[in-house]
GROMACS .gro file of N, CA and C in nm:
model
  486
    1MET      N    1   1.126  -2.410  -0.906
    1MET     CA    2   1.044  -2.329  -0.808
    1MET      C    3   0.859  -2.312  -0.828
    2SER      N    4   0.787  -2.373  -0.647
    2SER     CA    5   0.652  -2.362  -0.687
    2SER      C    6   0.598  -2.274  -0.595
    3ASP      N    7   0.433  -2.237  -0.595
    3ASP     CA    8   0.354  -2.212  -0.549
    3ASP      C    9   0.333  -2.255  -0.389
    4ASP      N   10   0.248  -2.196  -0.324
    4ASP     CA   11   0.156  -2.274  -0.245
    4ASP      C   12   0.070  -2.400  -0.284
    5HIS      N   13   0.056  -2.370  -0.412
    5HIS     CA   14  -0.056  -2.475  -0.464
    5HIS      C   15   0.015  -2.579  -0.524
    6GLY      N   16   0.125  -2.569  -0.534
    6GLY     CA   17   0.262  -2.689  -0.600
    6GLY      C   18   0.238  -2.625  -0.744
    7HIS      N   19   0.220  -2.518  -0.781
    7HIS     CA   20   0.210  -2.477  -0.944
    7HIS      C   21   0.361  -2.445  -0.908
    8ARG      N   22   0.441  -2.490  -1.057
    8ARG     CA   23   0.588  -2.440  -1.094
    8ARG      C   24   0.560  -2.276  -1.147
    9VAL      N   25   0.652  -2.195  -1.057
    9VAL     CA   26   0.618  -2.072  -1.116
    9VAL      C   27   0.749  -1.996  -1.135
   10LEU      N   28   0.814  -1.909  -1.163
   10LEU     CA   29   0.929  -1.823  -1.224
   10LEU      C   30   0.912  -1.778  -1.108
   11ALA      N   31   1.095  -1.720  -1.054
   11ALA     CA   32   1.114  -1.684  -0.932
   11ALA      C   33   1.260  -1.653  -0.997
   12PRO      N   34   1.310  -1.525  -0.903
   12PRO     CA   35   1.488  -1.479  -0.935
   12PRO      C   36   1.542  -1.597  -0.950
   13GLY      N   37   1.652  -1.576  -1.028
   13GLY     CA   38   1.727  -1.731  -1.035
   13GLY      C   39   1.678  -1.801  -1.093
   14THR      N   40   1.546  -1.830  -1.159
   14THR     CA   41   1.525  -1.917  -1.213
   14THR      C   42   1.591  -1.923  -1.335
   15ILE      N   43   1.555  -1.819  -1.396
   15ILE     CA   44   1.582  -1.760  -1.528
   15ILE      C   45   1.741  -1.734  -1.584
   16ARG      N   46   1.862  -1.852  -1.635
   16ARG     CA   47   1.966  -1.873  -1.611
   16ARG      C   48   2.049  -1.811  -1.714
   17PHE      N   49   1.991  -1.834  -1.848
   17PHE     CA   50   2.063  -1.736  -1.922
   17PHE      C   51   1.982  -1.650  -2.020
   18CYS      N   52   2.052  -1.535  -2.086
   18CYS     CA   53   2.012  -1.418  -2.139
   18CYS      C   54   1.913  -1.477  -2.303
   19PRO      N   55   1.743  -1.431  -2.271
   19PRO     CA   56   1.697  -1.411  -2.365
   19PRO      C   57   1.762  -1.338  -2.507
   20LEU      N   58   1.799  -1.267  -2.492
   20LEU     CA   59   1.875  -1.201  -2.621
   20LEU      C   60   2.018  -1.252  -2.668
   21CYS      N   61   2.101  -1.283  -2.620
   21CYS     CA   62   2.251  -1.358  -2.668
   21CYS      C   63   2.253  -1.456  -2.630
   22GLY      N   64   2.212  -1.520  -2.491
   22GLY     CA   65   2.233  -1.635  -2.464
   22GLY      C   66   2.307  -1.690  -2.384
   23ALA      N   67   2.362  -1.599  -2.331
   23ALA     CA   68   2.500  -1.639  -2.241
   23ALA      C   69   2.458  -1.606  -2.083
   24PRO      N   70   2.524  -1.653  -2.021
   24PRO     CA   71   2.450  -1.678  -1.839
   24PRO      C   72   2.389  -1.558  -1.761
   25LEU      N   73   2.331  -1.555  -1.727
   25LEU     CA   74   2.314  -1.417  -1.650
   25LEU      C   75   2.341  -1.433  -1.484
   26ALA      N   76   2.363  -1.325  -1.437
   26ALA     CA   77   2.422  -1.327  -1.299
   26ALA      C   78   2.384  -1.208  -1.211
   27PRO      N   79   2.297  -1.243  -1.106
   27PRO     CA   80   2.270  -1.114  -1.013
   27PRO      C   81   2.337  -1.017  -0.988
   28GLU      N   82   2.307  -0.913  -0.997
   28GLU     CA   83   2.400  -0.790  -1.036
   28GLU      C   84   2.306  -0.650  -0.906
   29ALA      N   85   2.360  -0.594  -0.869
   29ALA     CA   86   2.298  -0.450  -0.828
   29ALA      C   87   2.268  -0.307  -0.915
   30VAL      N   88   2.142  -0.308  -0.964
   30VAL     CA   89   2.131  -0.170  -1.086
   30VAL      C   90   2.083  -0.097  -1.097
   31PRO      N   91   2.215   0.009  -1.104
   31PRO     CA   92   2.097   0.177  -1.046
   31PRO      C   93   1.973   0.196  -1.127
   32PRO      N   94   1.893   0.275  -1.083
   32PRO     CA   95   1.900   0.384  -0.956
   32PRO      C   96   1.920   0.339  -0.856
   33ASP      N   97   1.841   0.208  -0.791
   33ASP     CA   98   1.796   0.176  -0.667
   33ASP      C   99   1.876   0.097  -0.570
   34GLN      N  100   1.962   0.024  -0.691
   34GLN     CA  101   2.058  -0.103  -0.666
   34GLN      C  102   1.992  -0.197  -0.626
   35ARG      N  103   1.887  -0.216  -0.713
   35ARG     CA  104   1.809  -0.350  -0.604
   35ARG      C  105   1.849  -0.479  -0.728
   36GLU      N  106   1.883  -0.596  -0.656
   36GLU     CA  107   1.975  -0.675  -0.760
   36GLU      C  108   1.851  -0.714  -0.864
   37GLN      N  109   1.924  -0.771  -0.976
   37GLN     CA  110   1.835  -0.827  -1.116
   37GLN      C  111   1.955  -0.869  -1.151
   38GLN      N  112   1.888  -1.001  -1.240
   38GLN     CA  113   1.966  -1.054  -1.348
   38GLN      C  114   2.026  -1.000  -1.440
   39VAL      N  115   2.167  -0.984  -1.506
   39VAL     CA  116   2.223  -0.882  -1.575
   39VAL      C  117   2.285  -1.006  -1.695
   40CYS      N  118   2.277  -0.998  -1.804
   40CYS     CA  119   2.346  -1.071  -1.886
   40CYS      C  120   2.492  -1.050  -1.871
   41THR      N  121   2.628  -1.106  -1.871
   41THR     CA  122   2.757  -1.140  -1.883
   41THR      C  123   2.806  -1.103  -1.975
   42ARG      N  124   2.748  -1.118  -2.103
   42ARG     CA  125   2.775  -1.077  -2.223
   42ARG      C  126   2.742  -0.940  -2.276
   43CYS      N  127   2.622  -0.936  -2.319
   43CYS     CA  128   2.546  -0.826  -2.327
   43CYS      C  129   2.503  -0.721  -2.271
   44ARG      N  130   2.500  -0.716  -2.121
   44ARG     CA  131   2.450  -0.654  -1.985
   44ARG      C  132   2.292  -0.637  -2.016
   45PHE      N  133   2.254  -0.700  -2.107
   45PHE     CA  134   2.097  -0.681  -2.073
   45PHE      C  135   2.018  -0.709  -1.925
   46VAL      N  136   1.923  -0.663  -1.878
   46VAL     CA  137   1.920  -0.664  -1.751
   46VAL      C  138   1.732  -0.730  -1.764
   47PHE      N  139   1.726  -0.880  -1.700
   47PHE     CA  140   1.620  -0.932  -1.708
   47PHE      C  141   1.548  -0.890  -1.611
   48TYR      N  142   1.420  -0.820  -1.598
   48TYR     CA  143   1.353  -0.779  -1.496
   48TYR      C  144   1.223  -0.862  -1.517
   49LEU      N  145   1.234  -0.944  -1.382
   49LEU     CA  146   1.109  -1.064  -1.397
   49LEU      C  147   1.002  -0.979  -1.321
   50ASN      N  148   0.897  -0.967  -1.427
   50ASN     CA  149   0.812  -0.855  -1.387
   50ASN      C  150   0.684  -0.974  -1.387
   51PRO      N  151   0.522  -0.918  -1.310
   51PRO     CA  152   0.440  -1.005  -1.286
   51PRO      C  153   0.361  -0.996  -1.396
   52LYS      N  154   0.291  -1.120  -1.430
   52LYS     CA  155   0.217  -1.117  -1.595
   52LYS      C  156   0.083  -1.007  -1.529
   53VAL      N  157   0.029  -1.017  -1.612
   53VAL     CA  158  -0.096  -0.959  -1.609
   53VAL      C  159  -0.217  -1.002  -1.656
   54VAL      N  160  -0.299  -1.013  -1.558
   54VAL     CA  161  -0.431  -1.087  -1.622
   54VAL      C  162  -0.567  -0.998  -1.590
   55ALA      N  163  -0.634  -1.035  -1.704
   55ALA     CA  164  -0.761  -0.928  -1.690
   55ALA      C  165  -0.891  -1.003  -1.708
   56ALA      N  166  -0.988  -0.970  -1.637
   56ALA     CA  167  -1.088  -1.081  -1.581
   56ALA      C  168  -1.266  -0.962  -1.567
   57THR      N  169  -1.374  -1.036  -1.585
   57THR     CA  170  -1.478  -0.932  -1.594
   57THR      C  171  -1.558  -1.020  -1.487
   58LEU      N  172  -1.647  -0.957  -1.388
   58LEU     CA  173  -1.775  -0.983  -1.341
   58LEU      C  174  -1.885  -0.969  -1.473
   59PRO      N  175  -1.921  -1.030  -1.494
   59PRO     CA  176  -2.070  -1.032  -1.538
   59PRO      C  177  -2.140  -1.018  -1.495
   60VAL      N  178  -2.258  -0.896  -1.480
   60VAL     CA  179  -2.347  -0.909  -1.378
   60VAL      C  180  -2.501  -0.907  -1.502
   61ARG      N  181  -2.587  -0.986  -1.410
   61ARG     CA  182  -2.712  -0.993  -1.477
   61ARG      C  183  -2.819  -0.974  -1.384
   62ASP      N  184  -2.935  -0.937  -1.362
   62ASP     CA  185  -3.039  -0.931  -1.272
   62ASP      C  186  -3.013  -1.007  -1.112
   63GLY      N  187  -2.856  -0.869  -1.067
   63GLY     CA  188  -2.815  -0.906  -0.952
   63GLY      C  189  -2.741  -1.010  -0.918
   64THR      N  190  -2.700  -1.084  -1.053
   64THR     CA  191  -2.581  -1.207  -1.004
   64THR      C  192  -2.534  -1.203  -1.110
   65VAL      N  193  -2.382  -1.256  -1.058
   65VAL     CA  194  -2.241  -1.262  -1.115
   65VAL      C  195  -2.203  -1.362  -1.197
   66LEU      N  196  -2.116  -1.366  -1.298
   66LEU     CA  197  -2.153  -1.530  -1.356
   66LEU      C  198  -1.973  -1.606  -1.311
   67LEU      N  199  -2.028  -1.715  -1.237
   67LEU     CA  200  -1.848  -1.793  -1.224
   67LEU      C  201  -1.845  -1.901  -1.356
   68THR      N  202  -1.735  -1.928  -1.346
   68THR     CA  203  -1.705  -2.052  -1.416
   68THR      C  204  -1.643  -2.122  -1.351
   69ARG      N  205  -1.653  -2.257  -1.332
   69ARG     CA  206  -1.589  -2.352  -1.248
   69ARG      C  207  -1.435  -2.447  -1.359
   70ARG      N  208  -1.367  -2.429  -1.326
   70ARG     CA  209  -1.250  -2.452  -1.415
   70ARG      C  210  -1.222  -2.632  -1.422
   71SER      N  211  -1.193  -2.627  -1.569
   71SER     CA  212  -1.182  -2.813  -1.590
   71SER      C  213  -1.006  -2.831  -1.622
   72ILE      N  214  -0.956  -2.717  -1.567
   72ILE     CA  215  -0.786  -2.712  -1.603
   72ILE      C  216  -0.713  -2.706  -1.464
   73SER      N  217  -0.593  -2.701  -1.443
   73SER     CA  218  -0.526  -2.685  -1.351
   73SER      C  219  -0.433  -2.527  -1.399
   74PRO      N  220  -0.411  -2.476  -1.301
   74PRO     CA  221  -0.413  -2.448  -1.181
   74PRO      C  222  -0.577  -2.450  -1.148
   75GLY      N  223  -0.609  -2.467  -1.046
   75GLY     CA  224  -0.762  -2.434  -0.983
   75GLY      C  225  -0.827  -2.619  -1.033
   76ARG      N  226  -0.825  -2.666  -1.080
   76ARG     CA  227  -0.925  -2.712  -1.132
   76ARG      C  228  -1.055  -2.756  -1.051
   77GLY      N  229  -1.168  -2.770  -1.091
   77GLY     CA  230  -1.306  -2.802  -1.022
   77GLY      C  231  -1.329  -2.684  -0.948
   78LEU      N  232  -1.276  -2.598  -0.912
   78LEU     CA  233  -1.326  -2.419  -0.853
   78LEU      C  234  -1.361  -2.357  -0.935
   79TRP      N  235  -1.443  -2.248  -0.872
   79TRP     CA  236  -1.500  -2.142  -0.965
   79TRP      C  237  -1.408  -2.031  -0.957
   80THR      N  238  -1.387  -1.923  -1.010
   80THR     CA  239  -1.364  -1.848  -1.079
   80THR      C  240  -1.437  -1.759  -1.128
   81PHE      N  241  -1.407  -1.631  -1.177
   81PHE     CA  242  -1.473  -1.545  -1.278
   81PHE      C  243  -1.403  -1.550  -1.448
   82PRO      N  244  -1.440  -1.513  -1.564
   82PRO     CA  245  -1.388  -1.522  -1.670
   82PRO      C  246  -1.296  -1.396  -1.704
   83GLY      N  247  -1.151  -1.470  -1.696
   83GLY     CA  248  -1.051  -1.408  -1.726
   83GLY      C  249  -0.941  -1.491  -1.780
   84GLY      N  250  -0.786  -1.361  -1.816
   84GLY     CA  251  -0.721  -1.481  -1.826
   84GLY      C  252  -0.569  -1.371  -1.853
   85PHE      N  253  -0.457  -1.414  -1.888
   85PHE     CA  254  -0.374  -1.350  -1.920
   85PHE      C  255  -0.413  -1.210  -2.032
   86VAL      N  256  -0.334  -1.148  -2.050
   86VAL     CA  257  -0.324  -1.003  -2.126
   86VAL      C  258  -0.162  -1.084  -2.228
   87ASP      N  259  -0.280  -1.044  -2.399
   87ASP     CA  260  -0.131  -1.073  -2.442
   87ASP      C  261  -0.038  -0.954  -2.513
   88TYR      N  262   0.067  -0.998  -2.537
   88TYR     CA  263   0.159  -0.887  -2.567
   88TYR      C  264   0.059  -0.796  -2.667
   89GLY      N  265   0.061  -0.627  -2.656
   89GLY     CA  266   0.031  -0.560  -2.782
   89GLY      C  267  -0.103  -0.551  -2.764
   90GLU      N  268  -0.209  -0.635  -2.632
   90GLU     CA  269  -0.317  -0.602  -2.632
   90GLU      C  270  -0.338  -0.501  -2.512
   91ALA      N  271  -0.453  -0.424  -2.519
   91ALA     CA  272  -0.509  -0.326  -2.410
   91ALA      C  273  -0.549  -0.463  -2.322
   92VAL      N  274  -0.523  -0.366  -2.155
   92VAL     CA  275  -0.585  -0.544  -2.073
   92VAL      C  276  -0.782  -0.474  -2.076
   93THR      N  277  -0.845  -0.406  -2.152
   93THR     CA  278  -0.983  -0.395  -2.132
   93THR      C  279  -1.025  -0.453  -2.269
   94ASP      N  280  -0.907  -0.483  -2.331
   94ASP     CA  281  -0.923  -0.600  -2.497
   94ASP      C  282  -0.923  -0.729  -2.418
   95ALA      N  283  -0.841  -0.725  -2.362
   95ALA     CA  284  -0.813  -0.912  -2.287
   95ALA      C  285  -0.918  -0.940  -2.221
   96ALA      N  286  -1.004  -0.841  -2.173
   96ALA     CA  287  -1.117  -0.892  -2.055
   96ALA      C  288  -1.243  -0.933  -2.160
   97VAL      N  289  -1.274  -0.811  -2.228
   97VAL     CA  290  -1.352  -0.854  -2.321
   97VAL      C  291  -1.351  -1.012  -2.392
   98ARG      N  292  -1.243  -1.036  -2.452
   98ARG     CA  293  -1.189  -1.139  -2.540
   98ARG      C  294  -1.195  -1.252  -2.452
   99GLU      N  295  -1.141  -1.252  -2.332
   99GLU     CA  296  -1.138  -1.384  -2.211
   99GLU      C  297  -1.259  -1.421  -2.203
  100THR      N  298  -1.366  -1.288  -2.180
  100THR     CA  299  -1.504  -1.350  -2.113
  100THR      C  300  -1.545  -1.418  -2.243
  101LEU      N  301  -1.579  -1.329  -2.424
  101LEU     CA  302  -1.581  -1.401  -2.460
  101LEU      C  303  -1.534  -1.580  -2.498
  102GLU      N  304  -1.421  -1.576  -2.496
  102GLU     CA  305  -1.356  -1.713  -2.504
  102GLU      C  306  -1.445  -1.854  -2.397
  103GLU      N  307  -1.456  -1.795  -2.294
  103GLU     CA  308  -1.506  -1.862  -2.195
  103GLU      C  309  -1.600  -1.857  -2.184
  104THR      N  310  -1.675  -1.785  -2.189
  104THR     CA  311  -1.830  -1.787  -2.152
  104THR      C  312  -1.935  -1.808  -2.287
  105GLY      N  313  -1.877  -1.760  -2.415
  105GLY     CA  314  -1.941  -1.745  -2.532
  105GLY      C  315  -2.018  -1.600  -2.523
  106LEU      N  316  -1.974  -1.484  -2.405
  106LEU     CA  317  -2.114  -1.421  -2.418
  106LEU      C  318  -2.015  -1.270  -2.457
  107GLU      N  319  -2.038  -1.187  -2.485
  107GLU     CA  320  -2.041  -1.033  -2.552
  107GLU      C  321  -2.013  -0.979  -2.422
  108VAL      N  322  -1.984  -0.873  -2.393
  108VAL     CA  323  -1.977  -0.781  -2.311
  108VAL      C  324  -1.915  -0.645  -2.311
  109ASP      N  325  -2.014  -0.543  -2.242
  109ASP     CA  326  -1.931  -0.430  -2.247
  109ASP      C  327  -1.901  -0.380  -2.093
  110LEU      N  328  -1.781  -0.314  -2.076
  110LEU     CA  329  -1.725  -0.310  -1.948
  110LEU      C  330  -1.792  -0.200  -1.935
  111THR      N  331  -1.817  -0.216  -1.751
  111THR     CA  332  -1.920  -0.080  -1.690
  111THR      C  333  -1.827  -0.044  -1.619
  112GLY      N  334  -1.704  -0.069  -1.568
  112GLY     CA  335  -1.664   0.005  -1.469
  112GLY      C  336  -1.544  -0.122  -1.434
  113LEU      N  337  -1.409  -0.039  -1.319
  113LEU     CA  338  -1.353  -0.141  -1.270
  113LEU      C  339  -1.394  -0.151  -1.173
  114HIS      N  340  -1.378  -0.290  -1.121
  114HIS     CA  341  -1.399  -0.326  -1.001
  114HIS      C  342  -1.281  -0.323  -0.873
  115ASN      N  343  -1.163  -0.385  -0.910
  115ASN     CA  344  -1.062  -0.412  -0.850
  115ASN      C  345  -0.949  -0.428  -0.902
  116VAL      N  346  -0.835  -0.399  -0.840
  116VAL     CA  347  -0.688  -0.454  -0.914
  116VAL      C  348  -0.637  -0.521  -0.770
  117TYR      N  349  -0.614  -0.642  -0.835
  117TYR     CA  350  -0.533  -0.737  -0.688
  117TYR      C  351  -0.367  -0.740  -0.685
  118SER      N  352  -0.311  -0.711  -0.662
  118SER     CA  353  -0.170  -0.740  -0.628
  118SER      C  354  -0.138  -0.828  -0.568
  119TYR      N  355  -0.052  -0.925  -0.568
  119TYR     CA  356   0.025  -1.038  -0.437
  119TYR      C  357   0.178  -1.026  -0.474
  120PRO      N  358   0.314  -1.044  -0.419
  120PRO     CA  359   0.354  -1.096  -0.429
  120PRO      C  360   0.413  -1.196  -0.498
  121GLY      N  361   0.494  -1.204  -0.622
  121GLY     CA  362   0.503  -1.333  -0.677
  121GLY      C  363   0.373  -1.398  -0.764
  122ALA      N  364   0.309  -1.316  -0.771
  122ALA     CA  365   0.130  -1.344  -0.861
  122ALA      C  366   0.129  -1.257  -0.973
  123PRO      N  367   0.038  -1.280  -1.071
  123PRO     CA  368  -0.014  -1.189  -1.119
  123PRO      C  369  -0.103  -1.098  -1.073
  124VAL      N  370  -0.056  -0.968  -1.129
  124VAL     CA  371  -0.176  -0.851  -1.112
  124VAL      C  372  -0.305  -0.870  -1.179
  125ILE      N  373  -0.396  -0.902  -1.099
  125ILE     CA  374  -0.561  -0.916  -1.181
  125ILE      C  375  -0.634  -0.785  -1.185
  126VAL      N  376  -0.639  -0.791  -1.287
  126VAL     CA  377  -0.728  -0.660  -1.305
  126VAL      C  378  -0.868  -0.675  -1.331
  127VAL      N  379  -0.975  -0.666  -1.251
  127VAL     CA  380  -1.120  -0.718  -1.251
  127VAL      C  381  -1.243  -0.635  -1.280
  128TYR      N  382  -1.291  -0.581  -1.428
  128TYR     CA  383  -1.402  -0.505  -1.444
  128TYR      C  384  -1.528  -0.547  -1.371
  129THR      N  385  -1.596  -0.527  -1.407
  129THR     CA  386  -1.755  -0.534  -1.409
  129THR      C  387  -1.790  -0.488  -1.551
  130ALA      N  388  -1.908  -0.579  -1.601
  130ALA     CA  389  -1.916  -0.589  -1.730
  130ALA      C  390  -2.084  -0.641  -1.739
  131ARG      N  391  -2.183  -0.636  -1.875
  131ARG     CA  392  -2.284  -0.651  -1.868
  131ARG      C  393  -2.290  -0.693  -2.039
  132VAL      N  394  -2.389  -0.804  -2.004
  132VAL     CA  395  -2.433  -0.898  -2.152
  132VAL      C  396  -2.487  -0.820  -2.247
  133VAL      N  397  -2.406  -0.808  -2.328
  133VAL     CA  398  -2.439  -0.737  -2.462
  133VAL      C  399  -2.492  -0.823  -2.579
  134GLY      N  400  -2.481  -0.976  -2.594
  134GLY     CA  401  -2.475  -1.072  -2.658
  134GLY      C  402  -2.392  -1.187  -2.664
  135GLY      N  403  -2.406  -1.311  -2.704
  135GLY     CA  404  -2.396  -1.422  -2.750
  135GLY      C  405  -2.462  -1.522  -2.684
  136THR      N  406  -2.427  -1.641  -2.664
  136THR     CA  407  -2.466  -1.720  -2.561
  136THR      C  408  -2.410  -1.824  -2.533
  137LEU      N  409  -2.445  -1.838  -2.376
  137LEU     CA  410  -2.364  -1.916  -2.276
  137LEU      C  411  -2.331  -2.016  -2.302
  138THR      N  412  -2.198  -2.062  -2.314
  138THR     CA  413  -2.175  -2.191  -2.382
  138THR      C  414  -1.995  -2.211  -2.311
  139PRO      N  415  -1.962  -2.323  -2.245
  139PRO     CA  416  -1.871  -2.344  -2.157
  139PRO      C  417  -1.728  -2.411  -2.278
  140CYS      N  418  -1.616  -2.403  -2.220
  140CYS     CA  419  -1.495  -2.415  -2.342
  140CYS      C  420  -1.422  -2.514  -2.246
  141ALA      N  421  -1.310  -2.520  -2.283
  141ALA     CA  422  -1.204  -2.643  -2.334
  141ALA      C  423  -1.192  -2.611  -2.136
  142GLU      N  424  -1.164  -2.503  -2.078
  142GLU     CA  425  -1.103  -2.459  -1.955
  142GLU      C  426  -1.210  -2.432  -1.841
  143ASN      N  427  -1.319  -2.452  -1.882
  143ASN     CA  428  -1.420  -2.447  -1.767
  143ASN      C  429  -1.513  -2.580  -1.813
  144ASP      N  430  -1.596  -2.622  -1.716
  144ASP     CA  431  -1.704  -2.757  -1.711
  144ASP      C  432  -1.777  -2.692  -1.702
  145ALA      N  433  -1.840  -2.561  -1.615
  145ALA     CA  434  -1.951  -2.540  -1.601
  145ALA      C  435  -1.949  -2.361  -1.563
  146LEU      N  436  -2.091  -2.251  -1.632
  146LEU     CA  437  -2.097  -2.219  -1.623
  146LEU      C  438  -2.228  -2.139  -1.498
  147GLU      N  439  -2.217  -2.055  -1.452
  147GLU     CA  440  -2.320  -2.059  -1.343
  147GLU      C  441  -2.317  -1.885  -1.273
  148TRP      N  442  -2.506  -1.823  -1.295
  148TRP     CA  443  -2.504  -1.705  -1.254
  148TRP      C  444  -2.531  -1.730  -1.086
  149VAL      N  445  -2.456  -1.660  -1.006
  149VAL     CA  446  -2.484  -1.695  -0.892
  149VAL      C  447  -2.530  -1.522  -0.810
  150ALA      N  448  -2.613  -1.520  -0.695
  150ALA     CA  449  -2.625  -1.435  -0.627
  150ALA      C  450  -2.464  -1.383  -0.555
  151PRO      N  451  -2.471  -1.293  -0.489
  151PRO     CA  452  -2.346  -1.238  -0.443
  151PRO      C  453  -2.334  -1.299  -0.307
  152GLU      N  454  -2.456  -1.365  -0.248
  152GLU     CA  455  -2.467  -1.394  -0.107
  152GLU      C  456  -2.427  -1.571  -0.117
  153ALA      N  457  -2.441  -1.602  -0.228
  153ALA     CA  458  -2.412  -1.762  -0.279
  153ALA      C  459  -2.289  -1.801  -0.353
  154ILE      N  460  -2.185  -1.663  -0.338
  154ILE     CA  461  -2.040  -1.702  -0.395
  154ILE      C  462  -2.012  -1.837  -0.276
  155PRO      N  463  -1.931  -1.927  -0.363
  155PRO     CA  464  -1.877  -2.036  -0.266
  155PRO      C  465  -1.738  -1.965  -0.245
  156TRP      N  466  -1.725  -1.924  -0.134
  156TRP     CA  467  -1.612  -1.861  -0.110
  156TRP      C  468  -1.470  -1.930  -0.121
  157ASP      N  469  -1.536  -2.115  -0.036
  157ASP     CA  470  -1.436  -2.179   0.027
  157ASP      C  471  -1.409  -2.272  -0.089
  158ARG      N  472  -1.441  -2.245  -0.237
  158ARG     CA  473  -1.379  -2.345  -0.327
  158ARG      C  474  -1.361  -2.241  -0.474
  159LEU      N  475  -1.335  -2.098  -0.425
  159LEU     CA  476  -1.255  -2.001  -0.548
  159LEU      C  477  -1.136  -2.053  -0.547
  160ALA      N  478  -1.075  -2.055  -0.688
  160ALA     CA  479  -0.987  -2.071  -0.712
  160ALA      C  480  -0.848  -2.006  -0.719
  161PHE      N  481  -0.923  -1.864  -0.721
  161PHE     CA  482  -0.768  -1.777  -0.673
  161PHE      C  483  -0.811  -1.690  -0.591
  162PRO      N  484  -0.889  -1.705  -0.465
  162PRO     CA  485  -0.936  -1.587  -0.385
  162PRO      C  486  -0.865  -1.488  -0.355
   0.00000   0.00000   0.00000
């Protein structure tokens, strides 16, 4: 299955076998709310297809915010803020700081929660405001440009994940 941008995504029914025992999964109403979930026909494991969590930052400096231009899909050539998936066992705040360092070379302190974005069938995106406390602005393999932008100059029509 693909999203509106042609990217392959997981959807109910795309996972057909139990990740624990390998037996087939089948749709079944699951208590207490009787919502349909994929249930293992052998071990009865319920496979809940939950959204991934993305942690991101809006680094702020002198009234500008840092944007990165993606050099990989999805969103190649489009702008976004530093961020990425939260690893298993990692705090969302730690992931935001880690992803910012990986993608920009900057060390940041989180200064507040900017917003949480949640759309059906998409990752939940947790965005923090941040201030730069160290490091050197350096692109990585995932981006080919980093730019400090005034809020009124944000290229809204060229954002990867609006």
